C-alpha positions as YAML, in Angstrom:
chain: A
units: angstrom
residues:
- id: 1
  name: UNK
  ca: [105.95, 161.28, 176.22]
- id: 2
  name: UNK
  ca: [105.23, 160.53, 179.88]
- id: 3
  name: UNK
  ca: [103.51, 157.25, 178.92]
- id: 4
  name: UNK
  ca: [106.54, 156.13, 176.89]
- id: 5
  name: UNK
  ca: [108.83, 156.78, 179.83]
- id: 6
  name: UNK
  ca: [106.50, 154.88, 182.15]
- id: 7
  name: UNK
  ca: [106.32, 151.92, 179.73]
- id: 8
  name: UNK
  ca: [110.10, 151.88, 179.36]
- id: 9
  name: UNK
  ca: [110.56, 151.83, 183.15]
- id: 10
  name: UNK
  ca: [108.00, 149.06, 183.50]
- id: 11
  name: UNK
  ca: [109.69, 146.99, 180.78]
- id: 12
  name: UNK
  ca: [113.11, 147.41, 182.40]
- id: 13
  name: UNK
  ca: [111.70, 146.45, 185.81]
- id: 14
  name: UNK
  ca: [110.05, 143.30, 184.45]
- id: 15
  name: UNK
  ca: [113.20, 142.32, 182.55]
- id: 16
  name: UNK
  ca: [115.28, 142.74, 185.71]
- id: 17
  name: UNK
  ca: [112.75, 140.79, 187.78]
- id: 18
  name: UNK
  ca: [112.87, 137.90, 185.28]
- id: 19
  name: UNK
  ca: [116.65, 137.90, 185.38]
- id: 20
  name: UNK
  ca: [116.69, 137.64, 189.18]
- id: 21
  name: UNK
  ca: [114.11, 134.86, 189.35]
- id: 22
  name: UNK
  ca: [115.37, 133.05, 186.26]
- id: 23
  name: UNK
  ca: [119.06, 132.73, 187.11]
- id: 24
  name: UNK
  ca: [120.54, 129.49, 185.84]
- id: 25
  name: UNK
  ca: [123.02, 127.37, 187.73]
- id: 26
  name: UNK
  ca: [124.74, 124.04, 187.21]
- id: 27
  name: UNK
  ca: [123.70, 121.37, 189.67]
- id: 28
  name: UNK
  ca: [125.88, 118.28, 189.95]
- id: 29
  name: UNK
  ca: [124.53, 114.92, 191.07]
- id: 30
  name: UNK
  ca: [126.68, 112.21, 192.67]
- id: 31
  name: UNK
  ca: [124.99, 108.79, 192.66]
- id: 32
  name: UNK
  ca: [126.28, 106.05, 194.98]
- id: 33
  name: UNK
  ca: [125.16, 102.77, 196.49]
- id: 34
  name: UNK
  ca: [124.81, 101.94, 200.19]
- id: 35
  name: UNK
  ca: [128.59, 101.28, 200.36]
- id: 36
  name: UNK
  ca: [129.28, 104.78, 198.94]
- id: 37
  name: UNK
  ca: [130.54, 103.26, 195.68]
- id: 38
  name: UNK
  ca: [129.93, 105.34, 192.57]
- id: 39
  name: UNK
  ca: [127.15, 104.05, 190.32]
- id: 40
  name: UNK
  ca: [128.13, 104.54, 186.69]
- id: 41
  name: UNK
  ca: [125.45, 104.35, 183.99]
- id: 42
  name: UNK
  ca: [122.65, 105.38, 186.41]
- id: 43
  name: UNK
  ca: [119.84, 107.32, 184.73]
- id: 44
  name: UNK
  ca: [119.03, 110.73, 186.21]
- id: 45
  name: UNK
  ca: [115.84, 112.45, 185.03]
- id: 46
  name: UNK
  ca: [114.94, 115.94, 186.19]
- id: 47
  name: UNK
  ca: [111.37, 117.19, 185.69]
- id: 48
  name: UNK
  ca: [110.31, 120.82, 185.91]
- id: 49
  name: UNK
  ca: [107.42, 121.20, 188.38]
- id: 50
  name: UNK
  ca: [104.47, 121.65, 187.86]
- id: 51
  name: UNK
  ca: [105.00, 121.10, 184.11]
- id: 52
  name: UNK
  ca: [106.40, 117.56, 184.28]
- id: 53
  name: UNK
  ca: [106.29, 117.30, 180.48]
- id: 54
  name: UNK
  ca: [109.53, 119.30, 180.40]
- id: 55
  name: UNK
  ca: [112.35, 116.98, 181.42]
- id: 56
  name: UNK
  ca: [116.07, 116.40, 180.96]
- id: 57
  name: UNK
  ca: [117.71, 112.96, 181.08]
- id: 58
  name: UNK
  ca: [121.37, 112.11, 181.55]
- id: 59
  name: UNK
  ca: [123.51, 109.07, 182.40]
- id: 60
  name: UNK
  ca: [126.15, 109.14, 185.13]
- id: 61
  name: UNK
  ca: [129.81, 108.78, 184.23]
- id: 62
  name: UNK
  ca: [132.35, 106.33, 185.71]
- id: 63
  name: UNK
  ca: [132.50, 108.48, 188.88]
- id: 64
  name: UNK
  ca: [128.72, 108.32, 189.33]
- id: 65
  name: UNK
  ca: [128.30, 112.00, 188.45]
- id: 66
  name: UNK
  ca: [126.28, 114.03, 186.00]
- id: 67
  name: UNK
  ca: [125.16, 117.66, 185.86]
- id: 68
  name: UNK
  ca: [122.27, 119.76, 184.63]
- id: 69
  name: UNK
  ca: [121.76, 123.47, 184.02]
- id: 70
  name: UNK
  ca: [118.54, 124.48, 185.80]
- id: 71
  name: UNK
  ca: [116.83, 127.60, 187.13]
- id: 72
  name: UNK
  ca: [117.42, 128.63, 190.72]
- id: 73
  name: UNK
  ca: [114.38, 128.99, 193.01]
- id: 74
  name: UNK
  ca: [112.32, 126.72, 190.73]
- id: 75
  name: UNK
  ca: [110.98, 123.36, 191.94]
- id: 76
  name: UNK
  ca: [112.08, 120.13, 190.25]
- id: 77
  name: UNK
  ca: [111.45, 116.44, 190.69]
- id: 78
  name: UNK
  ca: [114.51, 114.21, 190.31]
- id: 79
  name: UNK
  ca: [114.24, 110.48, 189.55]
- id: 80
  name: UNK
  ca: [117.34, 108.28, 189.69]
- id: 81
  name: UNK
  ca: [117.35, 104.68, 188.53]
- id: 82
  name: UNK
  ca: [119.95, 102.00, 187.99]
- id: 83
  name: UNK
  ca: [119.86, 98.30, 187.26]
- id: 84
  name: UNK
  ca: [119.49, 96.22, 190.48]
- id: 85
  name: UNK
  ca: [118.59, 99.32, 192.57]
- id: 86
  name: UNK
  ca: [115.36, 100.91, 193.77]
- id: 87
  name: UNK
  ca: [114.36, 104.09, 191.95]
- id: 88
  name: UNK
  ca: [114.84, 107.17, 194.11]
- id: 89
  name: UNK
  ca: [112.63, 110.27, 193.75]
- id: 90
  name: UNK
  ca: [113.44, 113.60, 195.34]
- id: 91
  name: UNK
  ca: [111.94, 117.09, 195.17]
- id: 92
  name: UNK
  ca: [114.51, 119.87, 194.96]
- id: 93
  name: UNK
  ca: [114.63, 123.65, 194.73]
- id: 94
  name: UNK
  ca: [118.12, 125.07, 194.23]
- id: 95
  name: UNK
  ca: [118.91, 128.36, 195.96]
- id: 96
  name: UNK
  ca: [122.72, 128.43, 195.73]
- id: 97
  name: UNK
  ca: [125.24, 128.46, 192.89]
- id: 98
  name: UNK
  ca: [126.66, 125.17, 191.58]
- id: 99
  name: UNK
  ca: [125.51, 122.79, 194.33]
- id: 100
  name: UNK
  ca: [126.27, 119.07, 194.47]
- id: 101
  name: UNK
  ca: [123.48, 116.70, 195.46]
- id: 102
  name: UNK
  ca: [124.38, 113.24, 196.71]
- id: 103
  name: UNK
  ca: [121.82, 110.49, 196.15]
- id: 104
  name: UNK
  ca: [122.29, 107.02, 197.57]
- id: 105
  name: UNK
  ca: [120.39, 104.16, 195.91]
- id: 106
  name: UNK
  ca: [119.25, 101.10, 197.84]
- id: 107
  name: UNK
  ca: [119.54, 97.62, 196.29]
- id: 108
  name: UNK
  ca: [116.48, 95.73, 195.14]
- id: 109
  name: UNK
  ca: [115.55, 93.01, 197.58]
- id: 110
  name: UNK
  ca: [115.63, 89.54, 196.01]
- id: 111
  name: UNK
  ca: [112.98, 87.03, 197.03]
...
């Protein structure tokens, strides 16, 4: 009987610990150019680190925004690309609820 109680307490503790560390939040990305103009149709890819095989891909809307549901306190790699602009990579770890991340893309240099 004592062992069952101990196992139940351990299971509840681990479940609660997973819930704290695995809290999901919505992160919103705003993609602009060097003139702060919204970049519609930019591709935003978010990779879970260290397992970069798990990724989510979205396209920005006419306001240059898109959003993802990700885990807080977990590292991610974000890659943003758009035609005629340099690809931007950024490492992020979200620690707050519903943040907005602004990413400014630089134009490709023509030669």
